[in-house]
Coordinates of C-alpha atoms and ligand atoms in Angstrom, one line a residue:
X1 CA -156.1 -124.2 -79.6
X2 CA -154.4 -122.5 -76.7
X3 CA -153.1 -119.0 -77.2
X4 CA -150.3 -117.6 -75.1
X5 CA -150.2 -113.9 -74.2
X6 CA -147.3 -112.8 -72.0
X7 CA -148.2 -109.5 -70.3
X8 CA -145.7 -106.8 -71.0
X9 CA -146.6 -105.0 -67.8
X10 CA -143.9 -107.0 -66.1
X11 CA -141.3 -106.4 -68.8
X12 CA -138.2 -104.3 -68.3
X13 CA -139.2 -101.2 -70.2
X14 CA -135.6 -100.3 -70.9
X15 CA -135.5 -103.2 -73.3
X16 CA -139.2 -103.7 -74.0
X17 CA -138.8 -104.5 -77.8
X18 CA -136.0 -107.0 -77.2
X19 CA -137.9 -108.8 -74.5
X20 CA -141.1 -109.0 -76.6
X21 CA -139.0 -110.5 -79.4
X22 CA -137.7 -113.1 -76.8
X23 CA -141.3 -114.1 -76.1
X24 CA -142.0 -114.5 -79.9
X25 CA -138.8 -116.6 -80.2
X26 CA -140.0 -118.7 -77.3
X27 CA -143.3 -119.5 -79.0
X28 CA -145.8 -116.9 -77.8
X29 CA -148.2 -115.8 -80.5
X30 CA -149.8 -112.9 -78.6
X31 CA -148.7 -109.9 -76.5
X32 CA -151.0 -108.8 -73.7
X33 CA -150.9 -105.1 -73.3
X34 CA -152.4 -103.6 -70.2
X35 CA -153.5 -100.0 -70.5
X36 CA -154.3 -98.4 -67.1
X37 CA -155.6 -94.9 -66.5
X38 CA -155.1 -94.5 -62.7
X39 CA -158.9 -94.1 -62.3
X40 CA -160.5 -97.5 -63.2
X41 CA -157.5 -99.0 -61.4
X42 CA -155.1 -97.2 -59.0
X43 CA -152.1 -97.8 -61.3
X44 CA -151.0 -96.0 -64.5
X45 CA -149.1 -98.1 -67.0
X46 CA -148.7 -96.8 -70.6
X47 CA -150.8 -95.7 -73.5
X48 CA -151.0 -95.1 -77.3
X49 CA -147.4 -93.9 -78.1
X50 CA -145.9 -97.0 -76.5
X51 CA -148.2 -99.3 -78.4
X52 CA -147.6 -97.5 -81.6
X53 CA -143.8 -97.8 -81.1
X54 CA -143.7 -101.5 -80.2
X55 CA -146.1 -102.3 -83.1
X56 CA -143.3 -101.2 -85.5
X57 CA -141.0 -104.0 -84.4
X58 CA -143.4 -106.8 -83.5
X59 CA -145.6 -109.2 -85.5
X60 CA -147.2 -110.6 -82.3
X61 CA -151.0 -110.4 -82.1
X62 CA -151.7 -107.3 -79.9
X63 CA -154.2 -108.1 -77.2
X64 CA -155.0 -104.8 -75.6
X65 CA -156.6 -104.9 -72.2
X66 CA -158.2 -101.5 -71.4
X67 CA -158.4 -100.8 -67.7
X68 CA -159.8 -97.3 -68.2
X69 CA -163.1 -95.5 -67.5
X70 CA -165.3 -94.7 -70.5
X71 CA -163.4 -97.0 -72.8
X72 CA -165.6 -96.0 -75.7
X73 CA -163.6 -92.8 -76.0
X74 CA -160.3 -94.7 -76.3
X75 CA -161.2 -97.4 -78.8
X76 CA -160.5 -95.6 -82.1
X77 CA -157.1 -94.4 -80.9
X78 CA -156.1 -97.8 -79.6
X79 CA -157.1 -99.4 -82.9
X80 CA -155.1 -96.9 -84.9
X81 CA -152.0 -97.7 -82.8
X82 CA -152.1 -101.3 -84.0
X83 CA -154.3 -103.3 -81.6
X84 CA -155.6 -106.6 -83.0
X85 CA -158.0 -107.3 -80.2
X86 CA -159.5 -104.6 -77.9
X87 CA -160.9 -105.7 -74.5
X88 CA -162.9 -103.3 -72.4
X89 CA -164.2 -103.8 -68.8
X90 CA -167.9 -104.4 -68.4
X91 CA -167.7 -102.4 -65.1
X92 CA -166.0 -99.4 -66.8
X93 CA -169.0 -98.3 -69.0
X94 CA -172.7 -97.7 -68.7
X95 CA -173.2 -99.2 -72.1
X96 CA -171.2 -102.3 -72.9
X97 CA -173.2 -102.8 -76.1
X98 CA -172.0 -99.4 -77.4
X99 CA -168.4 -100.4 -76.6
X100 CA -168.8 -103.6 -78.5
X101 CA -170.2 -101.6 -81.5
X102 CA -167.3 -99.1 -81.3
X103 CA -164.8 -102.0 -81.5
X104 CA -166.7 -103.7 -84.3
X105 CA -166.5 -100.4 -86.2
X106 CA -162.7 -100.5 -86.1
X107 CA -162.6 -104.0 -87.6
X108 CA -160.7 -105.3 -84.6
X109 CA -161.6 -108.3 -82.5
X110 CA -164.0 -107.7 -79.6
X111 CA -163.2 -108.6 -76.0
X112 CA -165.0 -107.9 -72.8
X113 CA -163.5 -108.3 -69.3
X114 CA -165.1 -109.0 -66.0
X115 CA -163.5 -108.4 -62.6
X116 CA -163.5 -111.2 -59.9
X117 CA -166.6 -109.7 -58.1
X118 CA -168.8 -109.4 -61.2
X119 CA -171.3 -112.2 -61.7
X120 CA -170.5 -114.2 -64.8
X121 CA -174.2 -114.1 -65.8
X122 CA -173.8 -110.4 -66.9
X123 CA -172.3 -111.7 -70.1
X124 CA -175.5 -113.4 -71.2
X125 CA -176.8 -110.6 -73.5
X126 CA -173.5 -110.2 -75.2
X127 CA -172.5 -113.9 -75.8
X128 CA -172.9 -113.7 -79.6
X129 CA -171.1 -110.4 -80.0
X130 CA -167.8 -111.3 -78.3
X131 CA -164.7 -112.8 -79.8
X132 CA -163.2 -113.2 -76.4
X133 CA -164.2 -113.0 -72.7
X134 CA -161.5 -112.0 -70.3
X135 CA -162.1 -113.4 -66.8
X136 CA -159.8 -111.5 -64.3
X137 CA -158.3 -114.0 -61.9
X138 CA -156.9 -111.2 -59.7
X139 CA -158.2 -107.7 -59.0
X140 CA -157.0 -105.7 -62.0
X141 CA -154.3 -103.1 -61.4
X142 CA -151.0 -104.8 -60.7
X143 CA -148.9 -107.7 -61.8
X144 CA -147.5 -110.3 -59.5
X145 CA -150.7 -111.0 -57.4
X146 CA -152.0 -114.4 -56.4
X147 CA -154.6 -116.4 -58.4
X148 CA -158.0 -116.2 -56.8
X149 CA -159.2 -119.8 -56.4
X150 CA -162.9 -119.0 -56.9
X151 CA -162.0 -118.0 -60.5
X152 CA -161.9 -121.7 -61.5
X153 CA -165.6 -122.2 -61.1
X154 CA -166.3 -118.9 -63.0
X155 CA -164.3 -120.1 -66.0
X156 CA -166.2 -123.3 -66.1
X157 CA -169.5 -121.4 -65.8
X158 CA -168.6 -119.1 -68.7
X159 CA -167.5 -122.1 -70.8
X160 CA -170.8 -123.8 -70.1
X161 CA -172.7 -120.6 -71.1
X162 CA -170.9 -120.3 -74.5
X163 CA -171.3 -124.0 -75.1
X164 CA -175.1 -123.8 -74.4
X165 CA -175.3 -121.0 -77.0
X166 CA -173.4 -123.1 -79.5
X167 CA -170.3 -120.9 -79.4
X168 CA -166.7 -121.8 -79.0
X169 CA -165.6 -118.3 -77.9
X170 CA -162.1 -117.6 -76.6
X171 CA -161.9 -117.4 -72.8
X172 CA -158.9 -115.6 -71.5
X173 CA -157.6 -115.6 -67.9
X174 CA -155.4 -112.9 -66.5
X175 CA -153.7 -112.7 -63.1
X176 CA -151.5 -115.0 -61.0
X177 CA -151.1 -117.6 -63.7
X178 CA -147.9 -119.7 -63.2
X179 CA -146.6 -122.9 -64.6
X180 CA -147.9 -124.8 -61.6
X181 CA -151.5 -123.6 -61.7
X182 CA -152.1 -123.2 -65.5
X183 CA -153.5 -126.7 -65.9
X184 CA -156.4 -125.8 -63.5
X185 CA -157.6 -122.9 -65.7
X186 CA -157.1 -125.0 -68.9
X187 CA -159.2 -127.8 -67.5
X188 CA -161.9 -125.4 -66.5
X189 CA -162.2 -124.2 -70.1
X190 CA -159.8 -121.2 -70.6
X191 CA -157.9 -121.2 -73.8
X192 CA -156.1 -117.8 -73.8
X193 CA -153.5 -117.6 -71.1
X194 CA -151.9 -114.4 -69.9
X195 CA -148.8 -114.5 -67.7
X196 CA -146.9 -111.4 -66.7
X197 CA -144.4 -112.0 -63.9
X198 CA -144.2 -115.7 -64.7
X199 CA -142.7 -114.8 -68.1
X200 CA -140.9 -111.5 -67.6
X201 CA -139.1 -112.2 -64.3
X202 CA -135.9 -114.1 -65.0
X203 CA -135.1 -115.6 -68.4
X204 CA -137.9 -114.4 -70.7
X205 CA -137.1 -116.8 -73.5
X206 CA -136.8 -119.9 -71.3
X207 CA -139.9 -119.0 -69.4
X208 CA -141.9 -118.5 -72.6
X209 CA -140.6 -121.7 -74.1
X210 CA -141.5 -123.7 -71.0
X211 CA -145.2 -122.5 -71.2
X212 CA -145.4 -122.8 -75.0
X213 CA -144.1 -126.4 -75.0
X214 CA -146.6 -127.3 -72.3
X215 CA -149.4 -125.8 -74.4
X216 CA -148.4 -127.8 -77.5
X217 CA -148.5 -131.0 -75.4
X218 CA -151.8 -130.0 -73.9
X219 CA -153.3 -129.3 -77.3
X220 CA -152.0 -132.6 -78.7
X221 CA -153.5 -134.5 -75.8
X222 CA -156.9 -132.7 -76.0
X223 CA -157.6 -132.9 -79.7
Ligands
DX5_301 C1 -153.3 -106.9 -64.0 C2 -153.1 -107.1 -65.4 C3 -152.3 -108.4 -65.8 C4 -151.0 -108.5 -65.2 C5 -150.8 -110.0 -64.9 O1 -154.3 -106.0 -63.8 O2 -154.3 -107.1 -66.2 O3 -152.3 -108.5 -67.2 O4 -149.9 -108.1 -66.0 O5 -149.6 -110.2 -64.2 P1 -149.3 -111.5 -63.4 O6 -149.3 -112.6 -64.4 O7 -147.9 -111.3 -62.8 O8 -150.4 -111.7 -62.4
ZN302 ZN1 -154.3 -107.7 -68.3

């Protein structure tokens, strides 16, 4: 089943809670929450107090994408703020296995992300320990960038690796996903779709509903 995760990075933070509620009303089940430290990526976004605050008003599944160095130090705090899934970057740590263990310890779902330049093969030792693999389809750091076409083959490669291991693990794509290219990533094997600017620019409810209806049709046609 497809899961839809609008990225709040592109929201209007003056009315963040209201806009998140619009995505829920439009049919999104997840909220994608980009935490950036200004070091792993050039940008700074928001952190624990914001997550804690939006948690009080939202029942969405909180998908926290950590773009921070030494993520192992941040995991406990993020979990305590109400994350449901915590995704760290493979490139941000010297010990991905320890990060996975730290997330497991919190009882939250485990995600690992790879940047566009990182070979997909690095995931091999961790296949069985991941609930989700996040394949970045732009360079992490900013919303509103263009989908990198070489990502499509990377999604298919990861899907084939999980399949060969007998796993049906979630594969999430993040960056440059719009209504007009989403079928490409779905066909390649992604099933968790992040969209930031495509949802949060303009009519948030209508944009969400448009994606969500399409996903329902896709799921019905690919049973
Ligand atoms: C980028 C973030 C994304 C971003 C996606 O580093 O990880 O989640 O919000 O935004 P769009 O969909 O506009 O590319
Ligand atoms: Zn993200």
